[in-house]
JSON list of C-alpha atoms in Angstrom, two decimals:
[
{"chain": "A", "resi": 1, "resn": "MET", "atom": "CA", "xyz": [-31.30, -30.13, 0.68]},
{"chain": "A", "resi": 2, "resn": "HIS", "atom": "CA", "xyz": [-27.72, -29.23, 1.54]},
{"chain": "A", "resi": 3, "resn": "ASP", "atom": "CA", "xyz": [-27.09, -28.57, 5.20]},
{"chain": "A", "resi": 4, "resn": "PRO", "atom": "CA", "xyz": [-27.68, -24.82, 5.75]},
{"chain": "A", "resi": 5, "resn": "LEU", "atom": "CA", "xyz": [-25.37, -24.92, 8.79]},
{"chain": "A", "resi": 6, "resn": "ARG", "atom": "CA", "xyz": [-22.39, -25.10, 6.41]},
{"chain": "A", "resi": 7, "resn": "ILE", "atom": "CA", "xyz": [-23.01, -21.56, 5.14]},
{"chain": "A", "resi": 8, "resn": "PRO", "atom": "CA", "xyz": [-21.38, -19.58, 8.00]},
{"chain": "A", "resi": 9, "resn": "GLY", "atom": "CA", "xyz": [-18.19, -21.67, 7.71]},
{"chain": "A", "resi": 10, "resn": "VAL", "atom": "CA", "xyz": [-17.94, -21.18, 3.95]},
{"chain": "A", "resi": 11, "resn": "LEU", "atom": "CA", "xyz": [-18.58, -17.44, 4.22]},
{"chain": "A", "resi": 12, "resn": "ASP", "atom": "CA", "xyz": [-15.97, -17.20, 6.99]},
{"chain": "A", "resi": 13, "resn": "ALA", "atom": "CA", "xyz": [-13.39, -18.80, 4.68]},
{"chain": "A", "resi": 14, "resn": "VAL", "atom": "CA", "xyz": [-14.22, -16.22, 1.99]},
{"chain": "A", "resi": 15, "resn": "ARG", "atom": "CA", "xyz": [-13.89, -13.45, 4.57]},
{"chain": "A", "resi": 16, "resn": "ARG", "atom": "CA", "xyz": [-10.41, -14.59, 5.68]},
{"chain": "A", "resi": 17, "resn": "VAL", "atom": "CA", "xyz": [-9.12, -14.73, 2.11]},
{"chain": "A", "resi": 18, "resn": "TRP", "atom": "CA", "xyz": [-10.58, -11.31, 1.31]},
{"chain": "A", "resi": 19, "resn": "GLU", "atom": "CA", "xyz": [-9.06, -9.83, 4.48]},
{"chain": "A", "resi": 20, "resn": "GLY", "atom": "CA", "xyz": [-5.67, -11.10, 3.31]},
{"chain": "A", "resi": 21, "resn": "GLN", "atom": "CA", "xyz": [-6.05, -9.22, 0.00]},
{"chain": "A", "resi": 22, "resn": "PRO", "atom": "CA", "xyz": [-8.41, -6.33, 0.79]},
{"chain": "A", "resi": 23, "resn": "ASP", "atom": "CA", "xyz": [-7.47, -4.41, -2.36]},
{"chain": "A", "resi": 24, "resn": "LEU", "atom": "CA", "xyz": [-9.40, -7.00, -4.36]},
{"chain": "A", "resi": 25, "resn": "THR", "atom": "CA", "xyz": [-13.04, -6.44, -5.11]},
{"chain": "A", "resi": 26, "resn": "LEU", "atom": "CA", "xyz": [-15.33, -9.36, -4.33]},
{"chain": "A", "resi": 27, "resn": "PRO", "atom": "CA", "xyz": [-16.08, -9.95, -8.06]},
{"chain": "A", "resi": 28, "resn": "THR", "atom": "CA", "xyz": [-12.32, -10.04, -8.70]},
{"chain": "A", "resi": 29, "resn": "LEU", "atom": "CA", "xyz": [-11.93, -12.62, -5.94]},
{"chain": "A", "resi": 30, "resn": "PHE", "atom": "CA", "xyz": [-14.67, -14.72, -7.53]},
{"chain": "A", "resi": 31, "resn": "ALA", "atom": "CA", "xyz": [-12.93, -14.39, -10.92]},
{"chain": "A", "resi": 32, "resn": "MET", "atom": "CA", "xyz": [-9.68, -15.62, -9.36]},
{"chain": "A", "resi": 33, "resn": "LEU", "atom": "CA", "xyz": [-11.53, -18.62, -7.96]},
{"chain": "A", "resi": 34, "resn": "ALA", "atom": "CA", "xyz": [-13.01, -19.29, -11.40]},
{"chain": "A", "resi": 35, "resn": "ASN", "atom": "CA", "xyz": [-9.48, -19.30, -12.85]},
{"chain": "A", "resi": 36, "resn": "ARG", "atom": "CA", "xyz": [-8.66, -21.96, -10.26]},
{"chain": "A", "resi": 37, "resn": "GLY", "atom": "CA", "xyz": [-11.53, -24.11, -11.49]},
{"chain": "A", "resi": 38, "resn": "VAL", "atom": "CA", "xyz": [-14.16, -23.06, -8.95]},
{"chain": "A", "resi": 39, "resn": "GLY", "atom": "CA", "xyz": [-17.10, -21.92, -11.03]},
{"chain": "A", "resi": 40, "resn": "TRP", "atom": "CA", "xyz": [-20.59, -23.03, -11.96]},
{"chain": "A", "resi": 41, "resn": "GLY", "atom": "CA", "xyz": [-21.16, -26.58, -10.76]},
{"chain": "A", "resi": 42, "resn": "ALA", "atom": "CA", "xyz": [-18.22, -26.68, -8.30]},
{"chain": "A", "resi": 43, "resn": "GLY", "atom": "CA", "xyz": [-18.94, -28.02, -4.85]},
{"chain": "A", "resi": 44, "resn": "ASP", "atom": "CA", "xyz": [-18.39, -26.35, -1.50]},
{"chain": "A", "resi": 45, "resn": "GLU", "atom": "CA", "xyz": [-15.49, -28.72, -0.86]},
{"chain": "A", "resi": 46, "resn": "ASP", "atom": "CA", "xyz": [-13.76, -27.48, -4.02]},
{"chain": "A", "resi": 47, "resn": "LEU", "atom": "CA", "xyz": [-14.32, -23.89, -2.95]},
{"chain": "A", "resi": 48, "resn": "LEU", "atom": "CA", "xyz": [-12.97, -24.47, 0.55]},
{"chain": "A", "resi": 49, "resn": "ARG", "atom": "CA", "xyz": [-9.89, -26.25, -0.80]},
{"chain": "A", "resi": 50, "resn": "GLU", "atom": "CA", "xyz": [-8.97, -23.37, -3.11]},
{"chain": "A", "resi": 51, "resn": "LEU", "atom": "CA", "xyz": [-9.74, -20.76, -0.47]},
{"chain": "A", "resi": 52, "resn": "ALA", "atom": "CA", "xyz": [-7.41, -22.55, 1.95]},
{"chain": "A", "resi": 53, "resn": "ALA", "atom": "CA", "xyz": [-4.62, -22.50, -0.67]},
{"chain": "A", "resi": 54, "resn": "MET", "atom": "CA", "xyz": [-5.16, -18.77, -1.29]},
{"chain": "A", "resi": 55, "resn": "GLU", "atom": "CA", "xyz": [-5.21, -18.00, 2.43]},
{"chain": "A", "resi": 56, "resn": "ARG", "atom": "CA", "xyz": [-1.99, -19.96, 2.95]},
{"chain": "A", "resi": 57, "resn": "LEU", "atom": "CA", "xyz": [-0.22, -17.86, 0.29]},
{"chain": "A", "resi": 58, "resn": "HIS", "atom": "CA", "xyz": [-1.66, -14.50, 1.42]},
{"chain": "A", "resi": 59, "resn": "PRO", "atom": "CA", "xyz": [-2.92, -14.78, 5.01]},
{"chain": "A", "resi": 60, "resn": "GLY", "atom": "CA", "xyz": [-4.73, -11.89, 6.62]},
{"chain": "A", "resi": 61, "resn": "GLU", "atom": "CA", "xyz": [-2.69, -12.34, 9.79]},
{"chain": "A", "resi": 62, "resn": "LEU", "atom": "CA", "xyz": [0.98, -13.20, 10.12]},
{"chain": "A", "resi": 63, "resn": "PRO", "atom": "CA", "xyz": [1.20, -16.68, 11.71]},
{"chain": "A", "resi": 64, "resn": "LEU", "atom": "CA", "xyz": [3.26, -16.43, 14.89]},
{"chain": "A", "resi": 65, "resn": "VAL", "atom": "CA", "xyz": [4.51, -18.98, 17.40]},
{"chain": "A", "resi": 66, "resn": "ASP", "atom": "CA", "xyz": [5.86, -17.38, 20.58]},
{"chain": "A", "resi": 67, "resn": "ALA", "atom": "CA", "xyz": [5.92, -13.99, 18.77]},
{"chain": "A", "resi": 68, "resn": "ARG", "atom": "CA", "xyz": [8.12, -15.32, 15.95]},
{"chain": "A", "resi": 69, "resn": "VAL", "atom": "CA", "xyz": [7.51, -16.83, 12.53]},
{"chain": "A", "resi": 70, "resn": "THR", "atom": "CA", "xyz": [8.38, -20.39, 11.59]},
{"chain": "A", "resi": 71, "resn": "ALA", "atom": "CA", "xyz": [8.33, -19.77, 7.82]},
{"chain": "A", "resi": 72, "resn": "ARG", "atom": "CA", "xyz": [9.67, -17.07, 5.47]},
{"chain": "A", "resi": 73, "resn": "PHE", "atom": "CA", "xyz": [7.33, -14.22, 4.50]},
{"chain": "A", "resi": 74, "resn": "LEU", "atom": "CA", "xyz": [7.49, -11.05, 2.43]},
{"chain": "A", "resi": 75, "resn": "LEU", "atom": "CA", "xyz": [5.58, -8.19, 4.06]},
{"chain": "A", "resi": 76, "resn": "HIS", "atom": "CA", "xyz": [4.50, -5.02, 2.23]},
{"chain": "A", "resi": 77, "resn": "THR", "atom": "CA", "xyz": [3.77, -1.87, 4.20]},
{"chain": "A", "resi": 78, "resn": "ASP", "atom": "CA", "xyz": [2.68, 1.70, 3.54]},
{"chain": "A", "resi": 79, "resn": "GLY", "atom": "CA", "xyz": [3.26, 4.89, 5.51]},
{"chain": "A", "resi": 80, "resn": "PRO", "atom": "CA", "xyz": [6.20, 4.60, 4.82]},
{"chain": "A", "resi": 81, "resn": "ALA", "atom": "CA", "xyz": [6.48, 1.90, 2.18]},
{"chain": "A", "resi": 82, "resn": "HIS", "atom": "CA", "xyz": [8.72, -1.05, 3.00]},
{"chain": "A", "resi": 83, "resn": "ARG", "atom": "CA", "xyz": [9.34, -4.55, 1.70]},
{"chain": "A", "resi": 84, "resn": "VAL", "atom": "CA", "xyz": [10.21, -6.67, 4.71]},
{"chain": "A", "resi": 85, "resn": "MET", "atom": "CA", "xyz": [11.46, -10.24, 4.55]},
{"chain": "A", "resi": 86, "resn": "VAL", "atom": "CA", "xyz": [11.02, -12.02, 7.86]},
{"chain": "A", "resi": 87, "resn": "ASP", "atom": "CA", "xyz": [12.02, -15.60, 8.67]},
{"chain": "A", "resi": 88, "resn": "PRO", "atom": "CA", "xyz": [12.89, -17.48, 11.86]},
{"chain": "A", "resi": 89, "resn": "TRP", "atom": "CA", "xyz": [16.35, -15.85, 12.02]},
{"chain": "A", "resi": 90, "resn": "ARG", "atom": "CA", "xyz": [16.21, -12.24, 10.83]},
{"chain": "A", "resi": 91, "resn": "VAL", "atom": "CA", "xyz": [14.45, -9.43, 9.04]},
{"chain": "A", "resi": 92, "resn": "VAL", "atom": "CA", "xyz": [15.61, -7.70, 5.85]},
{"chain": "A", "resi": 93, "resn": "VAL", "atom": "CA", "xyz": [14.10, -4.24, 5.33]},
{"chain": "A", "resi": 94, "resn": "ARG", "atom": "CA", "xyz": [14.09, -2.41, 1.99]},
{"chain": "A", "resi": 95, "resn": "ARG", "atom": "CA", "xyz": [12.54, 0.86, 0.82]},
{"chain": "A", "resi": 96, "resn": "PRO", "atom": "CA", "xyz": [11.06, 0.53, -2.70]},
{"chain": "A", "resi": 97, "resn": "GLY", "atom": "CA", "xyz": [12.42, 3.19, -5.04]},
{"chain": "A", "resi": 98, "resn": "VAL", "atom": "CA", "xyz": [15.02, 4.33, -2.49]},
{"chain": "A", "resi": 99, "resn": "THR", "atom": "CA", "xyz": [18.69, 3.59, -3.20]},
{"chain": "A", "resi": 100, "resn": "ALA", "atom": "CA", "xyz": [19.47, 2.73, 0.39]},
{"chain": "A", "resi": 101, "resn": "GLN", "atom": "CA", "xyz": [21.30, -0.33, 1.57]},
{"chain": "A", "resi": 102, "resn": "PRO", "atom": "CA", "xyz": [18.90, -2.99, 2.87]},
{"chain": "A", "resi": 103, "resn": "GLY", "atom": "CA", "xyz": [18.83, -3.28, 6.64]},
{"chain": "A", "resi": 104, "resn": "VAL", "atom": "CA", "xyz": [19.51, -6.75, 8.03]},
{"chain": "A", "resi": 105, "resn": "TRP", "atom": "CA", "xyz": [19.11, -7.54, 11.71]},
{"chain": "A", "resi": 106, "resn": "ARG", "atom": "CA", "xyz": [18.20, -10.24, 14.16]},
{"chain": "A", "resi": 107, "resn": "TYR", "atom": "CA", "xyz": [14.88, -9.83, 15.90]},
{"chain": "A", "resi": 108, "resn": "ALA", "atom": "CA", "xyz": [13.46, -10.83, 19.25]},
{"chain": "A", "resi": 109, "resn": "THR", "atom": "CA", "xyz": [9.72, -10.65, 18.66]},
{"chain": "A", "resi": 110, "resn": "LEU", "atom": "CA", "xyz": [7.00, -9.61, 16.24]},
{"chain": "A", "resi": 111, "resn": "ARG", "atom": "CA", "xyz": [3.82, -8.04, 17.51]},
{"chain": "A", "resi": 112, "resn": "ALA", "atom": "CA", "xyz": [0.56, -9.52, 16.29]},
{"chain": "A", "resi": 113, "resn": "ALA", "atom": "CA", "xyz": [0.35, -8.32, 12.68]},
{"chain": "A", "resi": 114, "resn": "THR", "atom": "CA", "xyz": [-2.75, -8.20, 10.50]},
{"chain": "A", "resi": 115, "resn": "VAL", "atom": "CA", "xyz": [-3.31, -6.65, 7.08]},
{"chain": "A", "resi": 116, "resn": "GLY", "atom": "CA", "xyz": [-4.44, -3.10, 7.75]},
{"chain": "A", "resi": 117, "resn": "GLY", "atom": "CA", "xyz": [-2.66, -2.92, 11.11]},
{"chain": "A", "resi": 118, "resn": "PRO", "atom": "CA", "xyz": [0.83, -1.72, 12.14]},
{"chain": "A", "resi": 119, "resn": "LEU", "atom": "CA", "xyz": [3.95, -3.81, 11.67]},
{"chain": "A", "resi": 120, "resn": "VAL", "atom": "CA", "xyz": [6.21, -3.59, 14.72]},
{"chain": "A", "resi": 121, "resn": "VAL", "atom": "CA", "xyz": [9.39, -5.66, 15.02]},
{"chain": "A", "resi": 122, "resn": "THR", "atom": "CA", "xyz": [11.48, -5.70, 18.19]},
{"chain": "A", "resi": 123, "resn": "SER", "atom": "CA", "xyz": [15.17, -6.20, 17.48]},
{"chain": "A", "resi": 124, "resn": "ALA", "atom": "CA", "xyz": [17.45, -8.51, 19.45]},
{"chain": "A", "resi": 125, "resn": "GLU", "atom": "CA", "xyz": [18.67, -5.36, 21.23]},
{"chain": "A", "resi": 126, "resn": "GLY", "atom": "CA", "xyz": [15.12, -4.60, 22.41]},
{"chain": "A", "resi": 127, "resn": "ILE", "atom": "CA", "xyz": [14.45, -1.69, 20.03]},
{"chain": "A", "resi": 128, "resn": "ASP", "atom": "CA", "xyz": [10.95, -1.42, 18.53]},
{"chain": "A", "resi": 129, "resn": "HIS", "atom": "CA", "xyz": [10.99, -0.79, 14.77]},
{"chain": "A", "resi": 130, "resn": "ARG", "atom": "CA", "xyz": [7.70, 0.57, 13.45]},
{"chain": "A", "resi": 131, "resn": "LEU", "atom": "CA", "xyz": [7.61, -0.25, 9.75]},
{"chain": "A", "resi": 132, "resn": "GLY", "atom": "CA", "xyz": [4.29, 1.19, 8.62]},
{"chain": "A", "resi": 133, "resn": "VAL", "atom": "CA", "xyz": [0.85, -0.30, 7.99]},
{"chain": "A", "resi": 134, "resn": "LEU", "atom": "CA", "xyz": [0.83, -3.87, 6.73]},
{"chain": "A", "resi": 135, "resn": "THR", "atom": "CA", "xyz": [-0.84, -4.10, 3.31]},
{"chain": "A", "resi": 136, "resn": "ARG", "atom": "CA", "xyz": [0.04, -7.62, 2.16]},
{"chain": "A", "resi": 137, "resn": "ILE", "atom": "CA", "xyz": [1.57, -10.84, 3.48]},
{"chain": "A", "resi": 138, "resn": "THR", "atom": "CA", "xyz": [3.09, -13.36, 1.06]},
{"chain": "A", "resi": 139, "resn": "LEU", "atom": "CA", "xyz": [4.44, -16.77, 2.01]},
{"chain": "A", "resi": 140, "resn": "ILE", "atom": "CA", "xyz": [7.84, -17.36, 0.39]},
{"chain": "A", "resi": 141, "resn": "ASP", "atom": "CA", "xyz": [8.89, -20.67, 1.95]},
{"chain": "A", "resi": 142, "resn": "ASP", "atom": "CA", "xyz": [7.20, -22.73, 4.65]},
{"chain": "A", "resi": 143, "resn": "ALA", "atom": "CA", "xyz": [10.37, -24.74, 5.40]},
{"chain": "A", "resi": 144, "resn": "PRO", "atom": "CA", "xyz": [13.23, -22.25, 4.96]},
{"chain": "A", "resi": 145, "resn": "THR", "atom": "CA", "xyz": [16.93, -22.67, 5.61]},
{"chain": "A", "resi": 146, "resn": "SER", "atom": "CA", "xyz": [18.89, -19.90, 7.31]},
{"chain": "A", "resi": 147, "resn": "THR", "atom": "CA", "xyz": [21.23, -19.20, 4.37]},
{"chain": "A", "resi": 148, "resn": "VAL", "atom": "CA", "xyz": [21.82, -20.30, 0.78]},
{"chain": "A", "resi": 149, "resn": "ALA", "atom": "CA", "xyz": [24.70, -22.73, 0.26]},
{"chain": "A", "resi": 150, "resn": "THR", "atom": "CA", "xyz": [25.67, -21.56, -3.24]},
{"chain": "A", "resi": 151, "resn": "LEU", "atom": "CA", "xyz": [24.54, -19.67, -6.32]},
{"chain": "A", "resi": 152, "resn": "ASP", "atom": "CA", "xyz": [27.37, -20.93, -8.53]},
{"chain": "A", "resi": 153, "resn": "GLY", "atom": "CA", "xyz": [26.33, -20.88, -12.17]},
{"chain": "A", "resi": 154, "resn": "ARG", "atom": "CA", "xyz": [23.16, -18.83, -11.58]},
{"chain": "A", "resi": 155, "resn": "ARG", "atom": "CA", "xyz": [22.00, -17.21, -14.84]},
{"chain": "A", "resi": 156, "resn": "ARG", "atom": "CA", "xyz": [20.02, -13.98, -14.98]},
{"chain": "A", "resi": 157, "resn": "ARG", "atom": "CA", "xyz": [17.52, -15.45, -17.45]},
{"chain": "A", "resi": 158, "resn": "ASP", "atom": "CA", "xyz": [16.65, -18.09, -14.84]},
{"chain": "A", "resi": 159, "resn": "GLN", "atom": "CA", "xyz": [16.32, -15.62, -11.97]},
{"chain": "A", "resi": 160, "resn": "GLY", "atom": "CA", "xyz": [12.55, -15.27, -12.11]},
{"chain": "A", "resi": 161, "resn": "ASP", "atom": "CA", "xyz": [11.17, -13.30, -9.16]},
{"chain": "A", "resi": 162, "resn": "ALA", "atom": "CA", "xyz": [13.99, -14.32, -6.82]},
{"chain": "A", "resi": 163, "resn": "VAL", "atom": "CA", "xyz": [15.99, -11.66, -4.96]},
{"chain": "A", "resi": 164, "resn": "TYR", "atom": "CA", "xyz": [19.11, -12.46, -2.93]},
{"chain": "A", "resi": 165, "resn": "LEU", "atom": "CA", "xyz": [21.23, -10.44, -0.55]},
{"chain": "A", "resi": 166, "resn": "LEU", "atom": "CA", "xyz": [24.97, -11.12, -0.76]},
{"chain": "A", "resi": 167, "resn": "SER", "atom": "CA", "xyz": [27.26, -9.90, 1.99]},
{"chain": "A", "resi": 168, "resn": "LEU", "atom": "CA", "xyz": [31.00, -9.91, 1.29]},
{"chain": "A", "resi": 169, "resn": "THR", "atom": "CA", "xyz": [34.01, -10.01, 3.60]},
{"chain": "A", "resi": 170, "resn": "ASP", "atom": "CA", "xyz": [34.97, -6.40, 2.75]},
{"chain": "A", "resi": 171, "resn": "ASP", "atom": "CA", "xyz": [31.51, -5.28, 4.01]},
{"chain": "A", "resi": 172, "resn": "THR", "atom": "CA", "xyz": [30.17, -4.73, 0.50]},
{"chain": "A", "resi": 173, "resn": "THR", "atom": "CA", "xyz": [26.49, -5.67, 0.17]},
{"chain": "A", "resi": 174, "resn": "LEU", "atom": "CA", "xyz": [24.91, -6.70, -3.12]},
{"chain": "A", "resi": 175, "resn": "LEU", "atom": "CA", "xyz": [21.23, -7.08, -3.96]},
{"chain": "A", "resi": 176, "resn": "LEU", "atom": "CA", "xyz": [20.83, -9.62, -6.75]},
{"chain": "A", "resi": 177, "resn": "SER", "atom": "CA", "xyz": [17.68, -9.51, -8.86]},
{"chain": "A", "resi": 178, "resn": "HIS", "atom": "CA", "xyz": [17.54, -8.94, -12.62]},
{"chain": "A", "resi": 179, "resn": "GLY", "atom": "CA", "xyz": [20.11, -6.24, -11.90]},
{"chain": "A", "resi": 180, "resn": "LEU", "atom": "CA", "xyz": [22.96, -6.13, -9.42]},
{"chain": "A", "resi": 181, "resn": "ASP", "atom": "CA", "xyz": [22.86, -3.31, -6.87]},
{"chain": "A", "resi": 182, "resn": "VAL", "atom": "CA", "xyz": [26.22, -2.82, -5.16]},
{"chain": "A", "resi": 183, "resn": "PHE", "atom": "CA", "xyz": [26.43, -0.93, -1.84]},
{"chain": "A", "resi": 184, "resn": "ARG", "atom": "CA", "xyz": [29.79, 0.13, -0.39]},
{"chain": "A", "resi": 185, "resn": "ALA", "atom": "CA", "xyz": [30.37, 2.21, 2.71]},
{"chain": "A", "resi": 186, "resn": "GLY", "atom": "CA", "xyz": [32.49, 5.22, 1.78]},
{"chain": "A", "resi": 187, "resn": "ARG", "atom": "CA", "xyz": [34.25, 7.59, 4.15]},
{"chain": "A", "resi": 188, "resn": "ARG", "atom": "CA", "xyz": [31.38, 10.09, 4.19]},
{"chain": "A", "resi": 189, "resn": "GLU", "atom": "CA", "xyz": [28.45, 8.40, 2.47]},
{"chain": "A", "resi": 190, "resn": "LEU", "atom": "CA", "xyz": [27.13, 5.12, 1.16]},
{"chain": "A", "resi": 191, "resn": "GLN", "atom": "CA", "xyz": [28.21, 4.41, -2.40]},
{"chain": "A", "resi": 192, "resn": "HIS", "atom": "CA", "xyz": [25.66, 2.75, -4.65]},
{"chain": "A", "resi": 193, "resn": "GLU", "atom": "CA", "xyz": [25.83, 1.56, -8.23]},
{"chain": "A", "resi": 194, "resn": "THR", "atom": "CA", "xyz": [23.68, -0.69, -10.39]},
{"chain": "A", "resi": 195, "resn": "ARG", "atom": "CA", "xyz": [25.30, -3.15, -12.75]},
{"chain": "A", "resi": 196, "resn": "SER", "atom": "CA", "xyz": [24.10, -5.66, -15.31]},
{"chain": "A", "resi": 197, "resn": "TRP", "atom": "CA", "xyz": [24.97, -9.32, -15.07]},
{"chain": "A", "resi": 198, "resn": "GLU", "atom": "CA", "xyz": [24.63, -12.41, -17.18]},
{"chain": "A", "resi": 199, "resn": "SER", "atom": "CA", "xyz": [25.70, -15.16, -14.78]},
{"chain": "A", "resi": 200, "resn": "LEU", "atom": "CA", "xyz": [27.46, -15.83, -11.51]},
{"chain": "A", "resi": 201, "resn": "VAL", "atom": "CA", "xyz": [30.62, -17.79, -12.22]},
{"chain": "A", "resi": 202, "resn": "THR", "atom": "CA", "xyz": [31.20, -18.39, -8.51]},
{"chain": "A", "resi": 203, "resn": "CYS", "atom": "CA", "xyz": [29.01, -17.35, -5.61]},
{"chain": "A", "resi": 204, "resn": "THR", "atom": "CA", "xyz": [29.69, -19.54, -2.58]},
{"chain": "A", "resi": 205, "resn": "PRO", "atom": "CA", "xyz": [30.54, -18.46, 0.97]},
{"chain": "A", "resi": 206, "resn": "GLY", "atom": "CA", "xyz": [34.28, -18.57, 1.52]},
{"chain": "A", "resi": 207, "resn": "HIS", "atom": "CA", "xyz": [35.07, -17.93, -2.16]},
{"chain": "A", "resi": 208, "resn": "PRO", "atom": "CA", "xyz": [35.35, -14.72, -4.24]},
{"chain": "A", "resi": 209, "resn": "LEU", "atom": "CA", "xyz": [32.21, -13.54, -6.00]},
{"chain": "A", "resi": 210, "resn": "VAL", "atom": "CA", "xyz": [32.88, -13.69, -9.75]},
{"chain": "A", "resi": 211, "resn": "VAL", "atom": "CA", "xyz": [30.29, -12.15, -12.07]},
{"chain": "A", "resi": 212, "resn": "GLN", "atom": "CA", "xyz": [30.03, -12.50, -15.84]},
{"chain": "A", "resi": 213, "resn": "PRO", "atom": "CA", "xyz": [28.59, -9.30, -17.36]},
{"chain": "A", "resi": 214, "resn": "PRO", "atom": "CA", "xyz": [26.44, -9.37, -20.52]},
{"chain": "A", "resi": 215, "resn": "GLY", "atom": "CA", "xyz": [28.10, -9.59, -23.90]},
{"chain": "A", "resi": 216, "resn": "GLY", "atom": "CA", "xyz": [30.94, -11.88, -22.93]},
{"chain": "A", "resi": 217, "resn": "GLY", "atom": "CA", "xyz": [33.18, -9.17, -21.50]},
{"chain": "A", "resi": 218, "resn": "PRO", "atom": "CA", "xyz": [35.80, -9.82, -18.82]},
{"chain": "A", "resi": 219, "resn": "VAL", "atom": "CA", "xyz": [34.49, -11.17, -15.53]},
{"chain": "A", "resi": 220, "resn": "VAL", "atom": "CA", "xyz": [34.26, -8.91, -12.50]},
{"chain": "A", "resi": 221, "resn": "GLU", "atom": "CA", "xyz": [35.71, -10.27, -9.26]},
{"chain": "A", "resi": 222, "resn": "TYR", "atom": "CA", "xyz": [34.64, -9.08, -5.82]},
{"chain": "A", "resi": 223, "resn": "ALA", "atom": "CA", "xyz": [35.72, -10.00, -2.30]},
{"chain": "A", "resi": 224, "resn": "SER", "atom": "CA", "xyz": [34.82, -13.38, -0.81]},
{"chain": "A", "resi": 225, "resn": "VAL", "atom": "CA", "xyz": [31.19, -14.11, -0.07]},
{"chain": "A", "resi": 226, "resn": "ARG", "atom": "CA", "xyz": [30.33, -14.13, 3.63]},
{"chain": "A", "resi": 227, "resn": "GLU", "atom": "CA", "xyz": [26.63, -15.01, 3.42]},
{"chain": "A", "resi": 228, "resn": "ILE", "atom": "CA", "xyz": [23.80, -15.45, 0.93]},
{"chain": "A", "resi": 229, "resn": "LEU", "atom": "CA", "xyz": [20.25, -14.66, 2.07]},
{"chain": "A", "resi": 230, "resn": "VAL", "atom": "CA", "xyz": [16.89, -15.10, 0.35]},
{"chain": "A", "resi": 231, "resn": "VAL", "atom": "CA", "xyz": [14.93, -11.85, 0.19]},
{"chain": "A", "resi": 232, "resn": "GLU", "atom": "CA", "xyz": [12.16, -12.73, -2.27]},
{"chain": "A", "resi": 233, "resn": "GLY", "atom": "CA", "xyz": [11.08, -15.58, -4.48]}
]
């Protein structure tokens, strides 16, 4: 007979994974495990291994050390909806479906954050930012670097799920995904436009941003790149 004392530990591992993705039904969670090879005949060790991998990618609680993260995470919230990238250096806050420039700021601390609870970030200036109810935590990179050294030669077809934030020396901000959102501060209001792109001819801090549009048209040159940040992917 298998040791019955193992059962509470196994069920606790299932609970933690489910708490990290509470929108899933339990049968859906079991189906996801089956797709990972944990089905009829699998052992408890196999189950625990795959549950640990799932919990690492989507934890139910944001891992904090001294009220800060040591990895890079994407946080989804509701009420209002935000997509928040947080890493050891900064937060980047976006509003899905809203053509507003992403907010980028240094932070001092994060309050304990669990899926289903509030997300509160205290800025370096000591201001509490309440960013809604946390609905999902996704690990992006467990050993991140502060900035990206270069995106020279990046092609849109190779972009995948990655999203980058480019800040230029003329204070223009660009959000690079499968499109290119350009934000410029006008005299009275923020100017926003969305452009298509095929590749980045040059995209390295200290050098002009040069973008090749689709169809082989003339390249578009912007001001010099100040900084490249990972937002997703």
